[in-house]
Amino acid sequence: MACYLSTPKHMAFYWSFGTVLVLLAITAPLALVFGFGGATAARAQLAPVRWFGKAYIAVVRGVPDIAFFLFFVIALDQGFEYLRHQVFCPDWDQPIRQGNDFLVCPAAKLPLSTSPQVWHEIYGFFLAVLTFAIVFGAFAANVLFGAMRAVPQPQLETAAAYGMTPRQTFWRILVPQMWVYALPGLGNLWMVLIKATPLLFLLGVEDIVYWARELGGTKTARFTDYPHGDWRMWYFGALLLFYLAFTKLSEMVFDRVMLRLTRGQATLAGEAQRKAAA
Amino acid sequence: MSCWDTIADYGLRSLGYGERLLPRSDFTLCQQVVLIGSGMLWNIYFGTLALIAGFVMATAVAMGKAARNPVIAKISAWFIFIFRGSPLFIQFFFAYFLFLSLKNAVPFFTVLTSAWAGALVVLFLNTAAYSGEIFYGALQSVPKGEAEAADAYGFGGWKKFRKITWPTMLRLAWPAYTNEAIFLFHATTLVFFSGFPAQSQRGDALYYANYFADKTFNPFVPYPVLAGYFILLTLVIIGLFGLINRRLNRHLPQERRSRMQMRMPVLR
């Protein structure tokens, strides 16, 4: 049993849990950046920017996220290759779209067809991260947009009365205060993000779902030292447990953070804490 | 071939009627719109049935979680935690392979290995857990005064629940439940991308959109078509649930009727 669980393929399976965690670690801050940009755009003075921000939030939320995952991976890939095509091969005379094919010059291929396998995998992972960030950025933008509106209006009026410019008001008054209101929404979003990670499988990254299917399938004695029947149920059961444990852990961490943040706040929860201590 | 012919050939393709072969070359916009629309039938089927069945079970689960009996409360709480704490995608995979294994032991489970029944069961349990949590939250915030007034009028047991507690619970939960319904319809797109196979290429809307994107290598037509369909579906859901909301709140004076707020806290 111990031998079976430490075959090289199982080692790759364990590493793929790391892939998921790395994806989460990179995507979460990036999505926050996208969300901040989207929320700022949605409350901009300039109408076209505002429309863009609102449309970004509304469209991404109105359509199943899996559709976006499938869409953006191809669209971003083609977009990057198209840009490189314009830069590297300005005198290419054939059209890029020929019927059902998308052809760019060899120098514009991403990654170059000569580069080693590892770069192809990294590029695929990078596309996945960017896609996740775009989709979850819209959700984060919605949360931050609400949080920015939840900051009491008198705070902003006072800032204006003290002669601050709108830019100063935004950075010194609004942004520091909005996080308390944003945290419950962002915590919820983190849970949703965790639960979206198995979709990596659809983006062509060799993640835990890929390996669970691979390892669990029926193996005959011809190809492996450890023949077994269809064990995929058990592998996916293990994944289920992994996600449940991860969710529980996140919940506990967020409860701690909320406890710390509400300390001394003039809210019901903060008041309850004060009374409990006294 | 005009667009009407395409509709006749592919309009019900997702259910297995009409032309057997999917288009292979010279894809027209009409073909894409018709086939993806045909696939939407599956999304509507899964969403509607799971929603209706899930609604009944969600009420039971919410009552169970609020029950005084610790065994019932624990079971309900665990049910909710398991289905809300794990990804739906993994649930689909797990359920499919579970049904496959059970099929060998009990022939009854053969039905559940096909998407139309098996995926429906998973979606039903999933939405029951999510809406159960929503209903539980609403149940906790039913005003104390209403329950006391019901007691004072001599309402008790089933009658009190049917006439007082349950309608108030629904009223409070309705905006959040609308969200859940929208997300459930979005979640139906996962069915044919998990373990469940699409027999003879009868898939849902995303299945066909993906088919076209793979064949044409041009994602800029099928996915926006799909997005259009889903935005339309979302608007229909918001409209229907808004009507029910109006009916739930019809006894309140005009200015106190809470307008349905579509602030949409993120759910899944």
mmCIF file of C-alpha atoms in Angstrom, chain A residues 66-260:
data_model
loop_
_atom_site.group_PDB
_atom_site.id
_atom_site.type_symbol
_atom_site.label_atom_id
_atom_site.label_comp_id
_atom_site.label_asym_id
_atom_site.label_seq_id
_atom_site.Cartn_x
_atom_site.Cartn_y
_atom_site.Cartn_z
ATOM 1 C CA ILE A 66 -17.201 28.232 -16.895
ATOM 2 C CA ALA A 67 -18.121 29.783 -20.244
ATOM 3 C CA PHE A 68 -15.634 32.537 -19.511
ATOM 4 C CA PHE A 69 -12.953 30.055 -18.606
ATOM 5 C CA LEU A 70 -13.377 28.278 -21.913
ATOM 6 C CA PHE A 71 -13.621 31.547 -23.819
ATOM 7 C CA PHE A 72 -10.749 33.526 -22.363
ATOM 8 C CA VAL A 73 -8.121 30.827 -22.691
ATOM 9 C CA ILE A 74 -8.510 30.754 -26.469
ATOM 10 C CA ALA A 75 -9.243 34.467 -26.797
ATOM 11 C CA LEU A 76 -6.236 35.574 -24.743
ATOM 12 C CA ASP A 77 -3.964 33.147 -26.559
ATOM 13 C CA GLN A 78 -5.087 34.436 -29.930
ATOM 14 C CA GLY A 79 -4.877 38.016 -28.722
ATOM 15 C CA PHE A 80 -1.274 37.673 -27.562
ATOM 16 C CA GLU A 81 -0.243 35.886 -30.743
ATOM 17 C CA TYR A 82 -1.961 38.517 -32.852
ATOM 18 C CA LEU A 83 -0.077 41.324 -31.078
ATOM 19 C CA ARG A 84 3.237 39.549 -31.458
ATOM 20 C CA HIS A 85 2.395 38.900 -35.084
ATOM 21 C CA GLN A 86 1.957 42.628 -35.644
ATOM 22 C CA VAL A 87 5.277 43.405 -33.972
ATOM 23 C CA PHE A 88 7.518 40.645 -35.292
ATOM 24 C CA CYS A 89 6.216 40.074 -38.804
ATOM 25 C CA PRO A 90 4.951 43.358 -40.225
ATOM 26 C CA ASP A 91 5.482 42.195 -43.808
ATOM 27 C CA TRP A 92 3.453 38.973 -43.547
ATOM 28 C CA ASP A 93 1.017 39.146 -46.433
ATOM 29 C CA GLN A 94 -1.421 36.306 -45.749
ATOM 30 C CA PRO A 95 -4.565 36.828 -43.700
ATOM 31 C CA ILE A 96 -4.468 35.502 -40.160
ATOM 32 C CA ARG A 97 -7.886 33.887 -40.236
ATOM 33 C CA GLN A 98 -7.977 31.412 -43.100
ATOM 34 C CA GLY A 99 -11.317 29.708 -42.959
ATOM 35 C CA ASN A 100 -11.342 27.806 -39.716
ATOM 36 C CA ASP A 101 -7.646 28.319 -38.946
ATOM 37 C CA PHE A 102 -5.821 30.937 -36.987
ATOM 38 C CA LEU A 103 -2.374 31.318 -38.532
ATOM 39 C CA VAL A 104 0.359 33.635 -37.351
ATOM 40 C CA CYS A 105 3.973 33.668 -38.486
ATOM 41 C CA PRO A 106 6.258 31.163 -36.700
ATOM 42 C CA ALA A 107 8.126 33.902 -34.835
ATOM 43 C CA ALA A 108 4.883 35.058 -33.190
ATOM 44 C CA LYS A 109 3.900 31.674 -31.801
ATOM 45 C CA LEU A 110 3.523 31.614 -28.049
ATOM 46 C CA PRO A 111 5.459 29.839 -26.700
ATOM 47 C CA LEU A 112 7.826 29.305 -29.624
ATOM 48 C CA SER A 113 7.438 25.841 -31.076
ATOM 49 C CA THR A 114 11.126 25.224 -30.396
ATOM 50 C CA SER A 115 10.935 25.976 -26.673
ATOM 51 C CA PRO A 116 10.952 23.095 -24.175
ATOM 52 C CA GLN A 117 7.835 21.477 -22.780
ATOM 53 C CA VAL A 118 8.071 23.214 -19.449
ATOM 54 C CA TRP A 119 7.481 26.601 -21.059
ATOM 55 C CA HIS A 120 4.291 25.327 -22.668
ATOM 56 C CA GLU A 121 3.054 24.253 -19.260
ATOM 57 C CA ILE A 122 4.008 27.552 -17.633
ATOM 58 C CA TYR A 123 2.309 29.479 -20.412
ATOM 59 C CA GLY A 124 -0.854 27.411 -19.967
ATOM 60 C CA PHE A 125 -0.776 28.050 -16.240
ATOM 61 C CA PHE A 126 -0.242 31.767 -16.817
ATOM 62 C CA LEU A 127 -3.295 31.910 -19.114
ATOM 63 C CA ALA A 128 -5.333 30.106 -16.458
ATOM 64 C CA VAL A 129 -4.260 32.579 -13.767
ATOM 65 C CA LEU A 130 -5.119 35.543 -15.964
ATOM 66 C CA THR A 131 -8.521 34.071 -16.790
ATOM 67 C CA PHE A 132 -9.312 33.429 -13.136
ATOM 68 C CA ALA A 133 -8.208 36.960 -12.266
ATOM 69 C CA ILE A 134 -10.435 38.521 -14.921
ATOM 70 C CA VAL A 135 -13.515 36.535 -13.879
ATOM 71 C CA PHE A 136 -13.048 36.866 -10.136
ATOM 72 C CA GLY A 137 -11.935 40.458 -10.556
ATOM 73 C CA ALA A 138 -15.486 41.232 -11.631
ATOM 74 C CA PHE A 139 -16.897 39.646 -8.481
ATOM 75 C CA ALA A 140 -14.338 41.485 -6.348
ATOM 76 C CA ALA A 141 -15.173 44.710 -8.163
ATOM 77 C CA ASN A 142 -18.794 44.247 -7.177
ATOM 78 C CA VAL A 143 -17.874 43.718 -3.524
ATOM 79 C CA LEU A 144 -15.495 46.699 -3.436
ATOM 80 C CA PHE A 145 -18.008 48.881 -5.266
ATOM 81 C CA GLY A 146 -20.538 48.148 -2.549
ATOM 82 C CA ALA A 147 -17.940 48.710 0.175
ATOM 83 C CA MET A 148 -16.989 52.090 -1.274
ATOM 84 C CA ARG A 149 -20.624 53.129 -1.178
ATOM 85 C CA ALA A 150 -20.960 51.883 2.400
ATOM 86 C CA VAL A 151 -18.372 54.339 3.714
ATOM 87 C CA PRO A 152 -20.425 57.046 5.457
ATOM 88 C CA GLN A 153 -21.005 60.034 3.200
ATOM 89 C CA PRO A 154 -20.179 62.633 5.941
ATOM 90 C CA GLN A 155 -16.612 61.317 5.997
ATOM 91 C CA LEU A 156 -16.202 62.281 2.359
ATOM 92 C CA GLU A 157 -17.989 65.600 2.839
ATOM 93 C CA THR A 158 -15.705 66.452 5.740
ATOM 94 C CA ALA A 159 -12.711 65.670 3.599
ATOM 95 C CA ALA A 160 -14.017 68.002 0.914
ATOM 96 C CA ALA A 161 -14.641 70.680 3.541
ATOM 97 C CA TYR A 162 -11.031 70.431 4.626
ATOM 98 C CA GLY A 163 -10.035 71.236 1.073
ATOM 99 C CA MET A 164 -8.888 67.827 -0.077
ATOM 100 C CA THR A 165 -8.971 67.166 -3.800
ATOM 101 C CA PRO A 166 -11.112 64.240 -4.978
ATOM 102 C CA ARG A 167 -7.931 62.230 -5.511
ATOM 103 C CA GLN A 168 -6.769 62.869 -1.959
ATOM 104 C CA THR A 169 -10.210 62.042 -0.580
ATOM 105 C CA PHE A 170 -10.222 58.779 -2.468
ATOM 106 C CA TRP A 171 -6.797 57.583 -1.343
ATOM 107 C CA ARG A 172 -6.687 58.953 2.204
ATOM 108 C CA ILE A 173 -10.307 58.655 3.359
ATOM 109 C CA LEU A 174 -12.267 56.239 1.209
ATOM 110 C CA VAL A 175 -9.748 53.452 0.568
ATOM 111 C CA PRO A 176 -8.556 52.988 4.174
ATOM 112 C CA GLN A 177 -12.133 52.829 5.465
ATOM 113 C CA MET A 178 -13.723 50.550 2.902
ATOM 114 C CA TRP A 179 -11.910 47.339 3.921
ATOM 115 C CA VAL A 180 -14.020 46.734 7.018
ATOM 116 C CA TYR A 181 -17.136 46.714 4.856
ATOM 117 C CA ALA A 182 -15.501 44.674 2.127
ATOM 118 C CA LEU A 183 -14.123 41.866 4.250
ATOM 119 C CA PRO A 184 -17.237 39.673 4.600
ATOM 120 C CA GLY A 185 -17.814 39.846 0.856
ATOM 121 C CA LEU A 186 -14.180 39.137 0.081
ATOM 122 C CA GLY A 187 -14.185 36.192 2.470
ATOM 123 C CA ASN A 188 -17.184 34.774 0.668
ATOM 124 C CA LEU A 189 -15.398 35.336 -2.615
ATOM 125 C CA TRP A 190 -12.371 33.420 -1.384
ATOM 126 C CA MET A 191 -14.617 30.440 -0.667
ATOM 127 C CA VAL A 192 -16.036 30.689 -4.183
ATOM 128 C CA LEU A 193 -12.526 30.901 -5.594
ATOM 129 C CA ILE A 194 -11.474 27.751 -3.762
ATOM 130 C CA LYS A 195 -14.452 25.956 -5.196
ATOM 131 C CA ALA A 196 -13.648 27.149 -8.716
ATOM 132 C CA THR A 197 -10.143 25.687 -8.759
ATOM 133 C CA PRO A 198 -11.137 22.240 -10.105
ATOM 134 C CA LEU A 199 -12.161 24.047 -13.279
ATOM 135 C CA LEU A 200 -8.423 24.360 -13.979
ATOM 136 C CA PHE A 201 -8.849 20.903 -15.442
ATOM 137 C CA LEU A 202 -10.913 22.382 -18.255
ATOM 138 C CA LEU A 203 -8.163 24.868 -19.038
ATOM 139 C CA GLY A 204 -5.753 22.079 -19.846
ATOM 140 C CA VAL A 205 -3.606 22.287 -16.731
ATOM 141 C CA GLU A 206 -2.640 18.923 -15.242
ATOM 142 C CA ASP A 207 -4.313 19.516 -11.895
ATOM 143 C CA ILE A 208 -5.759 17.240 -9.240
ATOM 144 C CA VAL A 209 -8.869 16.383 -11.247
ATOM 145 C CA TYR A 210 -6.719 15.276 -14.167
ATOM 146 C CA TRP A 211 -4.568 13.043 -11.974
ATOM 147 C CA ALA A 212 -7.513 11.627 -10.042
ATOM 148 C CA ARG A 213 -9.077 10.502 -13.297
ATOM 149 C CA GLU A 214 -5.772 9.196 -14.569
ATOM 150 C CA LEU A 215 -4.789 7.264 -11.455
ATOM 151 C CA GLY A 216 -8.238 5.993 -10.563
ATOM 152 C CA GLY A 217 -9.023 4.417 -13.942
ATOM 153 C CA THR A 218 -8.845 0.683 -14.375
ATOM 154 C CA LYS A 219 -5.265 -0.571 -14.628
ATOM 155 C CA THR A 220 -4.314 -3.948 -16.026
ATOM 156 C CA ALA A 221 -1.284 -5.917 -14.948
ATOM 157 C CA ARG A 222 0.315 -5.295 -18.332
ATOM 158 C CA PHE A 223 1.015 -1.620 -17.750
ATOM 159 C CA THR A 224 1.574 -1.359 -14.046
ATOM 160 C CA ASP A 225 2.816 -3.304 -11.077
ATOM 161 C CA TYR A 226 -0.355 -2.464 -9.193
ATOM 162 C CA PRO A 227 -3.385 -3.578 -11.197
ATOM 163 C CA HIS A 228 -6.747 -2.500 -9.823
ATOM 164 C CA GLY A 229 -10.321 -1.933 -10.901
ATOM 165 C CA ASP A 230 -12.150 1.354 -11.270
ATOM 166 C CA TRP A 231 -11.066 3.334 -8.229
ATOM 167 C CA ARG A 232 -11.993 6.782 -9.491
ATOM 168 C CA MET A 233 -14.776 6.997 -6.929
ATOM 169 C CA TRP A 234 -12.220 6.774 -4.105
ATOM 170 C CA TYR A 235 -9.897 9.327 -5.666
ATOM 171 C CA PHE A 236 -12.696 11.822 -6.096
ATOM 172 C CA GLY A 237 -13.858 11.061 -2.580
ATOM 173 C CA ALA A 238 -10.387 12.076 -1.392
ATOM 174 C CA LEU A 239 -10.617 15.320 -3.392
ATOM 175 C CA LEU A 240 -13.997 15.982 -1.806
ATOM 176 C CA LEU A 241 -12.451 15.599 1.644
ATOM 177 C CA PHE A 242 -9.543 17.866 0.679
ATOM 178 C CA TYR A 243 -11.895 20.649 -0.344
ATOM 179 C CA LEU A 244 -14.080 20.225 2.738
ATOM 180 C CA ALA A 245 -11.044 20.477 5.012
ATOM 181 C CA PHE A 246 -9.705 23.487 3.121
ATOM 182 C CA THR A 247 -13.059 25.254 3.374
ATOM 183 C CA LYS A 248 -13.288 24.565 7.086
ATOM 184 C CA LEU A 249 -9.768 25.906 7.636
ATOM 185 C CA SER A 250 -10.536 29.072 5.668
ATOM 186 C CA GLU A 251 -13.711 29.594 7.663
ATOM 187 C CA MET A 252 -11.767 29.384 10.915
ATOM 188 C CA VAL A 253 -9.124 31.851 9.697
ATOM 189 C CA PHE A 254 -11.738 34.319 8.534
ATOM 190 C CA ASP A 255 -13.554 34.132 11.854
ATOM 191 C CA ARG A 256 -10.282 34.995 13.597
ATOM 192 C CA VAL A 257 -9.615 37.931 11.266
ATOM 193 C CA MET A 258 -13.154 39.247 11.680
ATOM 194 C CA LEU A 259 -12.785 39.000 15.455
ATOM 195 C CA ARG A 260 -9.589 41.034 15.257
#
